[in-house]
XYZ file of C-alpha atoms in Angstrom:
403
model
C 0.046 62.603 81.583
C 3.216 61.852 79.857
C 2.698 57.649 79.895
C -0.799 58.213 77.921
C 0.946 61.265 75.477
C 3.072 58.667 74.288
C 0.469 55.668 73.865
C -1.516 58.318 71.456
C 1.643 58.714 69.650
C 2.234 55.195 69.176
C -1.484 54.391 68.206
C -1.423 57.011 65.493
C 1.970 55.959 64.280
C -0.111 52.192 63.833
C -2.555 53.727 61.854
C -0.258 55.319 59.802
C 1.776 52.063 58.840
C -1.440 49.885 58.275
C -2.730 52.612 55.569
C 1.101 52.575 54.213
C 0.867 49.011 54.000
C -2.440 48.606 52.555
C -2.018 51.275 49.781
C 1.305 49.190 48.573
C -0.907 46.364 49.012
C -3.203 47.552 46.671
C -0.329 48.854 43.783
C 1.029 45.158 44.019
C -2.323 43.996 42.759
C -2.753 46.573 40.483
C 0.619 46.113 38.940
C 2.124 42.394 39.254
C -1.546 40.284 38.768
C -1.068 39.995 35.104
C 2.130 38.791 35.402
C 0.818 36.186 37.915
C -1.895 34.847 36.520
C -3.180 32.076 38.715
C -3.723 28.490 36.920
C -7.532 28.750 37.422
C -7.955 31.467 35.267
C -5.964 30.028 32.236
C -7.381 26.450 32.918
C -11.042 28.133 32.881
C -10.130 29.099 29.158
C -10.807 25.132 28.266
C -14.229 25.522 29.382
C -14.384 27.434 25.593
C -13.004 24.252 24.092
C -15.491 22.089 25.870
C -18.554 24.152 24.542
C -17.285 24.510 21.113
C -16.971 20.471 21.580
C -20.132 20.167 23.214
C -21.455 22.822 19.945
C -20.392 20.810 17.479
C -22.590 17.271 18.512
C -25.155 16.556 16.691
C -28.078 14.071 17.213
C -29.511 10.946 15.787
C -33.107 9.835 16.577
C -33.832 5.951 17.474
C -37.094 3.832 17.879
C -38.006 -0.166 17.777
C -40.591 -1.554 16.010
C -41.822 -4.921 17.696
C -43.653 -7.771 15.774
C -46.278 -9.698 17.215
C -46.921 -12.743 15.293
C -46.991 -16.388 15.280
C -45.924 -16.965 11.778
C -42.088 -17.210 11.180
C -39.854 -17.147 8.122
C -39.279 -13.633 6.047
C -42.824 -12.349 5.511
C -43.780 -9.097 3.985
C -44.830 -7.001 6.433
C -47.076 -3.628 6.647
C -47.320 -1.934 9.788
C -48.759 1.700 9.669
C -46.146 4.261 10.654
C -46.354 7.221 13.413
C -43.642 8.941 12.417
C -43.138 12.196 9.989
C -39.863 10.618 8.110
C -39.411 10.682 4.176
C -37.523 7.421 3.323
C -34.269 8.980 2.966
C -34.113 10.394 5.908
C -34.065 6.605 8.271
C -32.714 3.399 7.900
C -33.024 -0.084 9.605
C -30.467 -1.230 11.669
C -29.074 -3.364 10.285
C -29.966 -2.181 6.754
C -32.295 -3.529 4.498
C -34.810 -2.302 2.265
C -37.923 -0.704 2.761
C -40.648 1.582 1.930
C -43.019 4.085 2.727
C -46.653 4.779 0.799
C -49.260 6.323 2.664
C -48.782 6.101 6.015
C -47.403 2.707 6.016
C -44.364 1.225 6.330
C -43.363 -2.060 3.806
C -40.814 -4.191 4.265
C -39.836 -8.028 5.215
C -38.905 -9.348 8.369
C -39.072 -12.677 10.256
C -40.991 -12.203 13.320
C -38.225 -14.062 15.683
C -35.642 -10.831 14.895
C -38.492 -8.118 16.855
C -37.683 -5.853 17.719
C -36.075 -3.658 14.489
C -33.978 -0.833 15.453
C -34.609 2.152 13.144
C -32.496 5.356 13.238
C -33.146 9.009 11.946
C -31.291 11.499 11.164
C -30.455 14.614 9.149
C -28.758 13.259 7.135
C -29.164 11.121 3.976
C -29.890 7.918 4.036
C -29.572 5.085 1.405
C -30.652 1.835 0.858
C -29.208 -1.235 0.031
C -29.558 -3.510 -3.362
C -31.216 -6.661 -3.232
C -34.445 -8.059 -4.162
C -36.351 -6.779 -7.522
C -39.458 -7.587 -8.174
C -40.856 -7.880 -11.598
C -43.218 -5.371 -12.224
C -44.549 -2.584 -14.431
C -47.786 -0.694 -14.654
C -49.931 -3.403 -16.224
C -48.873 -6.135 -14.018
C -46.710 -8.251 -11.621
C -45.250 -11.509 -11.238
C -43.762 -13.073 -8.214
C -43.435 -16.470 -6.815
C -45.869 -17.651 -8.940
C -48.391 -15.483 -8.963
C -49.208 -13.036 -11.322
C -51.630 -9.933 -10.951
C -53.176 -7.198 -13.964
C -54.360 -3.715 -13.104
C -56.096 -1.188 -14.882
C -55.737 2.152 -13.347
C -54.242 0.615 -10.546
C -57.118 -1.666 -9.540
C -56.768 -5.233 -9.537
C -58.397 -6.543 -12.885
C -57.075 -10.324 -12.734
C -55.002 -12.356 -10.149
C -53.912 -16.034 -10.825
C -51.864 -18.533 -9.116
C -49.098 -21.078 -11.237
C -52.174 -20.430 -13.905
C -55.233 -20.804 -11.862
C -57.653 -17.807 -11.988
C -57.936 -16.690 -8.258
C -59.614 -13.404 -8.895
C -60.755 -11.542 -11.386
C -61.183 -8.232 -9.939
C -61.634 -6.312 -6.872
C -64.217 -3.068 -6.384
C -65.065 -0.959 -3.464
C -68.176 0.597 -2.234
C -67.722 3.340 0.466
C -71.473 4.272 2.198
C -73.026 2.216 -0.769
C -71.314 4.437 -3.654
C -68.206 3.183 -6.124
C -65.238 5.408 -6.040
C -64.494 7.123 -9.343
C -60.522 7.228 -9.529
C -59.149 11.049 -10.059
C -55.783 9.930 -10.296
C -53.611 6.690 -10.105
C -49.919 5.794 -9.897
C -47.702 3.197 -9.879
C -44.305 2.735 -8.186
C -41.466 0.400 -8.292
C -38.998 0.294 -5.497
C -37.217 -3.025 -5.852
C -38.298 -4.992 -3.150
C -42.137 -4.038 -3.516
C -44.426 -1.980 -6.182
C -47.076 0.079 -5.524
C -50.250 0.819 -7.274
C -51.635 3.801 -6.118
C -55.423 5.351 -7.092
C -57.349 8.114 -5.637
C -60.973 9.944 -6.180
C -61.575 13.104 -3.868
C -60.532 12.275 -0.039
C -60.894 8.753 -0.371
C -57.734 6.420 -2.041
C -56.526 2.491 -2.226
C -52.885 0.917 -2.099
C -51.959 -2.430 -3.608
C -48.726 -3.218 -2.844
C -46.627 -6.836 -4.232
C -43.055 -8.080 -3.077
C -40.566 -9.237 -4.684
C -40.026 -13.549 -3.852
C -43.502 -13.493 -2.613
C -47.036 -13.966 -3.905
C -48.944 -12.245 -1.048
C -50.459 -8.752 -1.774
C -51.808 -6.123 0.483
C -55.113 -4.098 -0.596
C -55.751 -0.984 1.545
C -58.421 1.542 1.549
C -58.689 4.974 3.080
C -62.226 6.360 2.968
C -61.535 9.849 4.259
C -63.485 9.516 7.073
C -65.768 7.216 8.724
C -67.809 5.206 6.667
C -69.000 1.542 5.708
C -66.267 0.471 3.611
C -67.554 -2.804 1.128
C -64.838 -4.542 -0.345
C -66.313 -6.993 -3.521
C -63.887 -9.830 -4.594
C -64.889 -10.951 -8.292
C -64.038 -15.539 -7.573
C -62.411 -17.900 -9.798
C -64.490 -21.070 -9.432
C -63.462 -22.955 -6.060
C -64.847 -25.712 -4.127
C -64.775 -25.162 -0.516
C -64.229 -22.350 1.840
C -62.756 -22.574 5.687
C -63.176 -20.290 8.468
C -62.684 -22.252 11.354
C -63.567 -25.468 12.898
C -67.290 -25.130 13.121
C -67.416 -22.774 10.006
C -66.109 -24.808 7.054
C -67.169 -26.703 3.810
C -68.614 -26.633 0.087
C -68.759 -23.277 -1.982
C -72.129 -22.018 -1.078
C -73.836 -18.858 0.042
C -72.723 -17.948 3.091
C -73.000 -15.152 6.068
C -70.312 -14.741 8.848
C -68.170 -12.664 10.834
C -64.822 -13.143 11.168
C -61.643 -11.243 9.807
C -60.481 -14.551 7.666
C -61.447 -16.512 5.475
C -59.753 -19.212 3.003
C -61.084 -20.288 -0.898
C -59.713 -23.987 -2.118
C -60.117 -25.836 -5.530
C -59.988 -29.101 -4.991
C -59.271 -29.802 -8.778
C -55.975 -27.604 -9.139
C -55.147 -28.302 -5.291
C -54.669 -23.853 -5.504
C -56.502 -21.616 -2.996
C -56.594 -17.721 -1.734
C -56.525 -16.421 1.852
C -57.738 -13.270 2.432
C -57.246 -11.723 5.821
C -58.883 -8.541 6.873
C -57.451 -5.865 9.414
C -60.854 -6.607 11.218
C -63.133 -8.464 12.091
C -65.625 -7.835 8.832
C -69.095 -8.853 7.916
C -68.658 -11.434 5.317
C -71.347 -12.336 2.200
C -70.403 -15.191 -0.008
C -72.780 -15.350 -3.040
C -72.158 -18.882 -4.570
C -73.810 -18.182 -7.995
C -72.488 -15.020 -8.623
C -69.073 -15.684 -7.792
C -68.851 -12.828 -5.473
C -67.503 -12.043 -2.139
C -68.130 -9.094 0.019
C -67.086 -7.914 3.453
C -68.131 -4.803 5.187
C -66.460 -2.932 7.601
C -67.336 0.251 9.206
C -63.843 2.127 9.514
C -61.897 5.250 8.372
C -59.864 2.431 6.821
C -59.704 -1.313 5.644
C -57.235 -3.737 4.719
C -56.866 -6.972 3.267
C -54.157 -9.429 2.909
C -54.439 -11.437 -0.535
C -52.370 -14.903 -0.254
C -52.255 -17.661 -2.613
C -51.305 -20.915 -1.498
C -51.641 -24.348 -3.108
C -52.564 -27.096 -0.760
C -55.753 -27.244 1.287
C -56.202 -24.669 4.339
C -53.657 -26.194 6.322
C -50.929 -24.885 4.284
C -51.752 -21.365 4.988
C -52.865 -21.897 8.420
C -49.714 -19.530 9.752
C -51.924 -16.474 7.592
C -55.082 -17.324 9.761
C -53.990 -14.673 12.236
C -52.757 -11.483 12.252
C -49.421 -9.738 12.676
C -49.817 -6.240 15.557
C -46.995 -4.066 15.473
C -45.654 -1.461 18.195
C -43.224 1.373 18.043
C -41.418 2.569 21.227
C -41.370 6.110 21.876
C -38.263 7.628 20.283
C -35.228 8.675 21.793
C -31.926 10.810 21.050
C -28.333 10.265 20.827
C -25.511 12.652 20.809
C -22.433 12.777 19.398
C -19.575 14.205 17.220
C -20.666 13.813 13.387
C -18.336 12.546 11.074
C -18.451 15.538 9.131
C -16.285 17.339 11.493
C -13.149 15.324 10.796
C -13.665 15.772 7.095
C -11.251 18.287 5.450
C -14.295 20.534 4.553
C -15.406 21.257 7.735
C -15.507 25.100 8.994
C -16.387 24.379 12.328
C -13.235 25.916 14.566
C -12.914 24.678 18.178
C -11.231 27.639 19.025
C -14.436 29.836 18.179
C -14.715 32.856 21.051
C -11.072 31.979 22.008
C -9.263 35.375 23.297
C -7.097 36.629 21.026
C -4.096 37.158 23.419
C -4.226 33.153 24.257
C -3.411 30.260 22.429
C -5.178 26.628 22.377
C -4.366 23.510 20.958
C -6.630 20.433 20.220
C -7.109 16.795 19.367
C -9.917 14.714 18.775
C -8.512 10.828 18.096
C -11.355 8.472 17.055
C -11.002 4.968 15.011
C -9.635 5.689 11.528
C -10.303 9.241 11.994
C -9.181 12.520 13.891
C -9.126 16.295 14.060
C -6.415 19.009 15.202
C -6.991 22.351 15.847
C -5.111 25.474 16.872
C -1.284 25.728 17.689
C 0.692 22.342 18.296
C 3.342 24.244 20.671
C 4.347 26.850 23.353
C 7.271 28.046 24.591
C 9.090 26.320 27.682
C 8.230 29.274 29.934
C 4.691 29.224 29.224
C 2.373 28.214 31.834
C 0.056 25.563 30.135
C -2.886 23.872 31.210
C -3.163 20.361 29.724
C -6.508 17.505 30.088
C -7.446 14.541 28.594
C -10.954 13.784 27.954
C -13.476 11.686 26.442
C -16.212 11.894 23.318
C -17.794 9.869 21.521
C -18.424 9.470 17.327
C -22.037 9.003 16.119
C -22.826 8.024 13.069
C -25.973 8.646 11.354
C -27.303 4.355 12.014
C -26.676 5.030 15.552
C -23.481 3.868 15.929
C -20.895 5.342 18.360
C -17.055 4.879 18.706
C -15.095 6.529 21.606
C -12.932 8.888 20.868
C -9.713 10.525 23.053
C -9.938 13.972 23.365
C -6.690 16.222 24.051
C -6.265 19.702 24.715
C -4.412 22.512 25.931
C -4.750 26.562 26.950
C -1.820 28.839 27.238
């Protein structure tokens, strides 16, 4: 009785010194953890440097825009545009100039550079100098040609002197188009004449160091759009092989067609977005192709030389845009001296941070550049990356410290 007295004193006494040591356990916690403060906890505290970091990127939009064509050399080019963009707000890649006029997008290329990078941002973008054309309200002269409007439709157009054409009318469902309103537009490289009459409007747009002109019509809908070309006197026409020879009436379809005098050796190509029902009427001097479309174009080109001079503007130039994507980045605007982004923002209080952002010819410091000696500090390295608003990126080196 006395052997198991004395292992019930010694199993109590156990108890007692595990509860002993497990309250003092407890008061060390209580008392001494903020004085140790593992590394984990402080190093977490750059996880609020990242996110300001990662806060402070910003994002620039890129697509391509292909070219399919068989003609080379800088052309003008019109391809119609699928994006919501103002022009200031985008810029080729490299730069060069462009324009925008409803719906389309103007500028020159040579088919061999496809595909054209294009970049969009937030930001404002500018374009460079460099062609003018000559041009005012009343007229425009490039490369030889020279064309007259009268409230912005196409009264007179005439190659190194020779008469081409001597006006241009529409007919949408059978019915001329009164104009409401008409505009013109000079943007350097290319000029824009501009008319509209309800729903329905028409573009002409010349370039500068060319004598090619682009005639667009938007009927509002979907309708049998007529497009009469008023003739200088020619002697020939050309289609193709089989569909060729002296100025005379005529019926075909085809979405070209090509107008030579053989006396000034000076003709006009005139290329249609479609294929288009065409009437030549010999005697009246009048030209007329139908297409049934919300819209229909026309590429005016006057050449001298016989129909194998032009022959690269019997076909058609197709364009494609790829489907955009997004980079990210640091803007530039954070490293400039107006900036009031902090990359301490949500910081505690009671701790410190310091940081730098190194990036070619440019960098940022925030927070406090030292600590004491007995301070524990957590230290990285890390790396980001510049973006500026044409795309390009620069990598940066990325320092920081918590304490």
């Amino acid at each position: 009785m006395r052997l198991a007295g004395k292992r019930g004193d010694s199993n109590i006494d156990m108890v007692i010194s595990l509860a002993i040591f497990l309250v003092f356990l407890a008061w060390f916690f209580i008392f001494l953890r903020p004085f140790a403060e593992p590394k984990e906890s402080i190093a977490s505290l750059s996880s609020i440097i990242d996110s300001n970091i990662k806060d402070s990127e910003w994002q620039v939009e890129e697509t391509k825009i292909f070219i399919f064509s068989n003609n080379s050399g800088m052309e003008p080019q019109a391809a119609y545009f699928p994006f919501e963009w103002n022009e200031s707000s985008f810029q080729f890649v490299p730069e060069r100039q462009f324009a925008l006029r409803q719906g389309m997008l103007f500028f020159y290329a040579d088919a061999s550079e496809s595909p054209l990078l294009l970049a969009h941002s937030t930001e404002n973008h500018s374009q460079p100098g460099g062609c003018e054309i000559s041009a005012s309200d009343k007229f425009f002269t490039a490369a030889g040609a020279r064309a007259d409007f009268s409230s912005s439709q196409l009264s007179n157009l005439s190659y190194y002197g020779k008469i081409l054409i001597t006006g241009i009318s529409a007919l949408l469902n059978n019915e001329s188009q009164q104009p409401d309103n008409s505009s013109f537009s000079n943007m350097n490289a290319a000029a824009f004449y501009e008319m509209s009459s309800g729903n329905t409007s028409s573009l002409y747009a010349a370039f500068c160091n060319s004598s090619r002109i682009f005639y667009r019509i938007d009927a509002g809908g979907s309708k049998e759009i007529e497009m009469d070309f008023s003739l200088g006197n020619f002697t020939s026409y050309y289609i193709n092989n089989e569909e060729n020879g002296d100025f005379s009436n005529i019926a075909a379809n085809s979405s070209f067609i090509y107008l030579y005098d053989n006396s000034s050796s000076t003709g006009v190509s005139l290329l249609f977005g479609s294929e288009a029902d065409i009437l030549l009427n010999a005697e009246g001097h009048i030209l007329s192709a139908r297409i049934n479309s919300e819209t229909a174009s026309a590429w005016i080109s006057p050449h001298q030389g016989n129909y194998t001079q032009p022959e690269k503007y019997l076909q058609g130039t197709a364009y494609a845009f790829s489907i955009p994507r997004n980079e990210s980045g640091l803007p530039a605007a954070l490293f400039s001296p107006n900036s009031s982004v902090s990359l301490g923002s949500g910081f505690p209080a009671t701790k410190k941070y310091f940081v730098n952002i190194s990036c070619p010819g440019m960098n940022i410091i925030d927070g406090n550049e030292s600590s004491s000696a007995e301070t524990d500090v957590y230290a990285q390295s890390a790396t980001a990356y510049l973006l500026y608003k044409n795309g390009t990126m620069e990598r940066c080196n990325v320092q920081k410290a918590v304490w």
